[in-house]
XYZ file of C-alpha atoms in Angstrom:
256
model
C 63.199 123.301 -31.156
C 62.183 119.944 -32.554
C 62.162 118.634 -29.102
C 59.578 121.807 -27.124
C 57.758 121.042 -30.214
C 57.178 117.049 -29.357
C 56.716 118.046 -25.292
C 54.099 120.336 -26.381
C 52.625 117.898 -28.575
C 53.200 115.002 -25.977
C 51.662 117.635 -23.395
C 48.641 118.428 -25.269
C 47.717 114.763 -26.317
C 48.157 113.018 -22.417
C 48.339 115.961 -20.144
C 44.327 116.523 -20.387
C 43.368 112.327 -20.185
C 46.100 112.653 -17.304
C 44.850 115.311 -15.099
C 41.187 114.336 -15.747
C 42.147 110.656 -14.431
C 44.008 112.064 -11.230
C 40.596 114.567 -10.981
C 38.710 111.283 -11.166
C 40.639 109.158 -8.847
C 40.914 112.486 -6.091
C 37.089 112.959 -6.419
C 35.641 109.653 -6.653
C 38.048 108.423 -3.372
C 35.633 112.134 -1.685
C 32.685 110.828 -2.880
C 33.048 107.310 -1.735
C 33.815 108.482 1.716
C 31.101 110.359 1.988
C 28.651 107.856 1.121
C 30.215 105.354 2.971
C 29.530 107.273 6.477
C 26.308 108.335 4.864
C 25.233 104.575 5.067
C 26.581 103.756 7.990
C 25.390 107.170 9.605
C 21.316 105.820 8.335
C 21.558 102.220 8.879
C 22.725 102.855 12.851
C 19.932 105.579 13.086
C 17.058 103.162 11.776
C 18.390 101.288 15.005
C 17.131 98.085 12.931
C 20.141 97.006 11.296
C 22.625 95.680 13.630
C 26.312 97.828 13.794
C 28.428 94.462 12.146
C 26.331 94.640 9.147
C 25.729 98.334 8.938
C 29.674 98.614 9.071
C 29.804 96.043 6.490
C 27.356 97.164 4.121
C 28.606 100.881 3.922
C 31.957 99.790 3.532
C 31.151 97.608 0.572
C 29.785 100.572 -0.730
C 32.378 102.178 -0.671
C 34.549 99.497 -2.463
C 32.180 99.192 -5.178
C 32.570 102.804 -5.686
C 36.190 103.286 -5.982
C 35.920 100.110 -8.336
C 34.004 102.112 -10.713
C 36.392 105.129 -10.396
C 39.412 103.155 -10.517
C 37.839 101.790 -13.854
C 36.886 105.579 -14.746
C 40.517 106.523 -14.269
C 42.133 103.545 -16.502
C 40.166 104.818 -19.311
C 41.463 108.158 -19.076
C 44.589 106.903 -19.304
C 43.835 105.205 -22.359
C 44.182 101.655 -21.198
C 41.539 99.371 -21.980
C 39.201 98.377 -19.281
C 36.891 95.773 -20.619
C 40.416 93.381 -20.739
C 40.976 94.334 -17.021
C 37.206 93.585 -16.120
C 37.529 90.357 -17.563
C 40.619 89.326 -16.466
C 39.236 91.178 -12.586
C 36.519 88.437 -12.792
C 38.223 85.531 -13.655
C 40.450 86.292 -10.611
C 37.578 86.599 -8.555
C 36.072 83.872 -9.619
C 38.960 81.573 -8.665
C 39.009 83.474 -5.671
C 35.410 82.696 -5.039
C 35.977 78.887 -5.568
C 39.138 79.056 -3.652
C 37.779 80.728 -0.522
C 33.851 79.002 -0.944
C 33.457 77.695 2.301
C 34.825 81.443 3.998
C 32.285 83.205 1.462
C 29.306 80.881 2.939
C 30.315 81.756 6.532
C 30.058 85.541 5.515
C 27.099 85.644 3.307
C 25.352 83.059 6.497
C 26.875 86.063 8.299
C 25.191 89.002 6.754
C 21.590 86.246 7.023
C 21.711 86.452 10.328
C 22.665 90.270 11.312
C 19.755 91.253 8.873
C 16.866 88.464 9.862
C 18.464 88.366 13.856
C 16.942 85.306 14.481
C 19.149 85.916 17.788
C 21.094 88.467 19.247
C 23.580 89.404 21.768
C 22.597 88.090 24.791
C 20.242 85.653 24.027
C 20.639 82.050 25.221
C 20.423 79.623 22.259
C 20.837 75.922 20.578
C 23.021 76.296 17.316
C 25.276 73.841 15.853
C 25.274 71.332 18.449
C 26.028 73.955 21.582
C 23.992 75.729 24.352
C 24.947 78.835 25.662
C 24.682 82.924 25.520
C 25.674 84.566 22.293
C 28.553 86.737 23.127
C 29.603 88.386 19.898
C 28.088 87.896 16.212
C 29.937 88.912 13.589
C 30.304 87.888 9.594
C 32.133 84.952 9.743
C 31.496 83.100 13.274
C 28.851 83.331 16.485
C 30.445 83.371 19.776
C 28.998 81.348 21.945
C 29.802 81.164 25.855
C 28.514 78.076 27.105
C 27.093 77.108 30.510
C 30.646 75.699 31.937
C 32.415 79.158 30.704
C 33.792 78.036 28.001
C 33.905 80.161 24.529
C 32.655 78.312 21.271
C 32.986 79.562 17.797
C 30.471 78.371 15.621
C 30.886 79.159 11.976
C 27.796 81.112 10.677
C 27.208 78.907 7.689
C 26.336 75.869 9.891
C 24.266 77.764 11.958
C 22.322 79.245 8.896
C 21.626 75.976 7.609
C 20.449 74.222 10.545
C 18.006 74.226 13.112
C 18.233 77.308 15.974
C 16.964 77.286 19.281
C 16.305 80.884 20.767
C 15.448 80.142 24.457
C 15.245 83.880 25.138
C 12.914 85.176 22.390
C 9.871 85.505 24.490
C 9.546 87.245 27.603
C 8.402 83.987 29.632
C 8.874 80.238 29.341
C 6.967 77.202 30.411
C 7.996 74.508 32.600
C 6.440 71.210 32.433
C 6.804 68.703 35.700
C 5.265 65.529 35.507
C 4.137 64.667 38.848
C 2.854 61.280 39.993
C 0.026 61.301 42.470
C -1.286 57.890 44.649
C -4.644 56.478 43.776
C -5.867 56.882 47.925
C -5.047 60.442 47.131
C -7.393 63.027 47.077
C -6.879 63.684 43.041
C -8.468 67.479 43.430
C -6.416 67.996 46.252
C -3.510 66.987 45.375
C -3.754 69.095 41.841
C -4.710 72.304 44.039
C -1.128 71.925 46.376
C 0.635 71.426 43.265
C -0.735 74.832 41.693
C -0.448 76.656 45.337
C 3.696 75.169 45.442
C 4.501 76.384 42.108
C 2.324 79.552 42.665
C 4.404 80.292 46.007
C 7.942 80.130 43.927
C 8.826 83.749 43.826
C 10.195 83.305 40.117
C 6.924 81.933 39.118
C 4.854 84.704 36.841
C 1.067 85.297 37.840
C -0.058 85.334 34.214
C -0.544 82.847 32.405
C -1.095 81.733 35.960
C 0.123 77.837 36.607
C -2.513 74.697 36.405
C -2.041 71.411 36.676
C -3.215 69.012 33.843
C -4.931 65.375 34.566
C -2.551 63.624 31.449
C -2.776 59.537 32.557
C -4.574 57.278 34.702
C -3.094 54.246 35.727
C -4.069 51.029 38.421
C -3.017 52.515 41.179
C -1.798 56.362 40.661
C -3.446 59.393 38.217
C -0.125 61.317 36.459
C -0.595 65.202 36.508
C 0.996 67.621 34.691
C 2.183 70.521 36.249
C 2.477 73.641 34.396
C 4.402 76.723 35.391
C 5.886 80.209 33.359
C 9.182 82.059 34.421
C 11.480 84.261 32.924
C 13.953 82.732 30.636
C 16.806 83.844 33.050
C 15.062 82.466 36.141
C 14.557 78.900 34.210
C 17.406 76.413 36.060
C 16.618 78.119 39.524
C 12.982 78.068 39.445
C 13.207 74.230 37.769
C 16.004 72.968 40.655
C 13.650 74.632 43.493
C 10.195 72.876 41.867
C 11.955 69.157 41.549
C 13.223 69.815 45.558
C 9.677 70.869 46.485
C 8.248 68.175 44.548
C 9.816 65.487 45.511
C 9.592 66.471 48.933
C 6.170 66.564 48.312
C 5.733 63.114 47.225
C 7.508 61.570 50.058
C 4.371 62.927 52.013
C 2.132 60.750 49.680
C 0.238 64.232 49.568
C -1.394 63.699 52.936
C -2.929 66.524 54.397
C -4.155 69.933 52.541
């Protein structure tokens, strides 16, 4: 009798905390899911936050979530939480210290999927290498560069240094510096070198290319040649100009 007595007790004092901390844990697990593909559900539908970073940022959620029901649940249970938050963030903090060059990479990571100073696609300068951005995700940019070769550039040196984005803009300039004889007819000569580049057929119309007086010397004038292409069309259209040029030259610009 003694014994129904105590499981009744034992029942009524820790079968309530116990049931409410399962309810807790069950429910707070549902809730956390939901709001984690709420987030990521609005973050890819304002189509400005790239998928890396929306993924990370709603899964974080998540974890943050089931943190405070996990802490919810312990006090239910009667245990004491603020010992476990403390002795939680002393372990992260060695963690932290531990792992401070991987934490960097990723908060450089999350940086540069929210400002997208480039993106997939693009051809860039970062961290001493040239080539188009394959893959960006929170700890390293992959790089491809122009011999095929794959580069992974830790986003923390990236962040903190300087960044190149050759394909920002829809058109680049190319500048040949063109040396023209002193018998030459200076006018002339700057009108064929507007008409060559003009006649490339990756040259763009507008801005339209000129050519640019920059030096006098004794016995030549240097001009400046100024053309815009796509960013794509850049080593073709500068490996045809330096042919056409130079062929150009050998004629001492005779003729019109």
């Amino acid at each position: 009798m003694d014994l129904i007595v105590q499981g009744q007790t034992f029942l009524l004092t820790y079968g309530p905390p116990f049931v409410a901390g399962i309810a807790i844990l069950v429910v707070g697990s549902w809730v956390a899911g939901i709001v984690q593909r709420g987030v990521a559900t609005t973050l890819e539908r304002v189509g400005k936050v790239e998928l890396t970073l929306a993924r990370f940022l709603a899964s974080l959620s998540r974890y943050l979530i089931l943190v405070v029901v996990v802490l919810a649940a312990l006090s239910q249970f009667g245990i004491q939480t603020a010992s476990l938050i403390a002795v939680f963030g002393a372990a992260g903090l060695a963690v932290g210290l531990a792992l401070q060059g991987t934490l960097s990479n990723v908060a450089a990571g999350v940086m540069l999927l929210a400002f997208r100073p480039y993106r997939v696609g693009d051809r860039i300068d970062a961290g001493g290498v040239q080539g188009m951005v394959e893959a960006i995700d929170l700890f390293v940019t992959d790089i491809r560069t122009d011999d095929n070769v794959q580069v992974l550039i830790p986003n923390g040196k990236i962040w903190g240094d300087k960044v190149v984005n050759h394909s920002k803009y829809q058109s680049k300039r190319l500048d040949f510096e063109v040396t023209v004889p002193d018998e030459a007819d200076v006018e002339s000569a700057c009108a064929r070198l507007v008409k060559l580049a003009a006649g490339d057929p990756r040259c763009l119309a507008n801005p339209a290319p000129e050519a640019i007086i920059v030096k006098y010397a004794k016995d030549s004038v240097t001009v400046l040649l100024r053309s815009w292409c796509k960013p794509a069309d850049e080593g073709a259209m500068r490996s045809s100009m330096n042919l056409a040029l130079r062929n150009l030259s050998k004629s001492n610009f005779a003729g019109g």
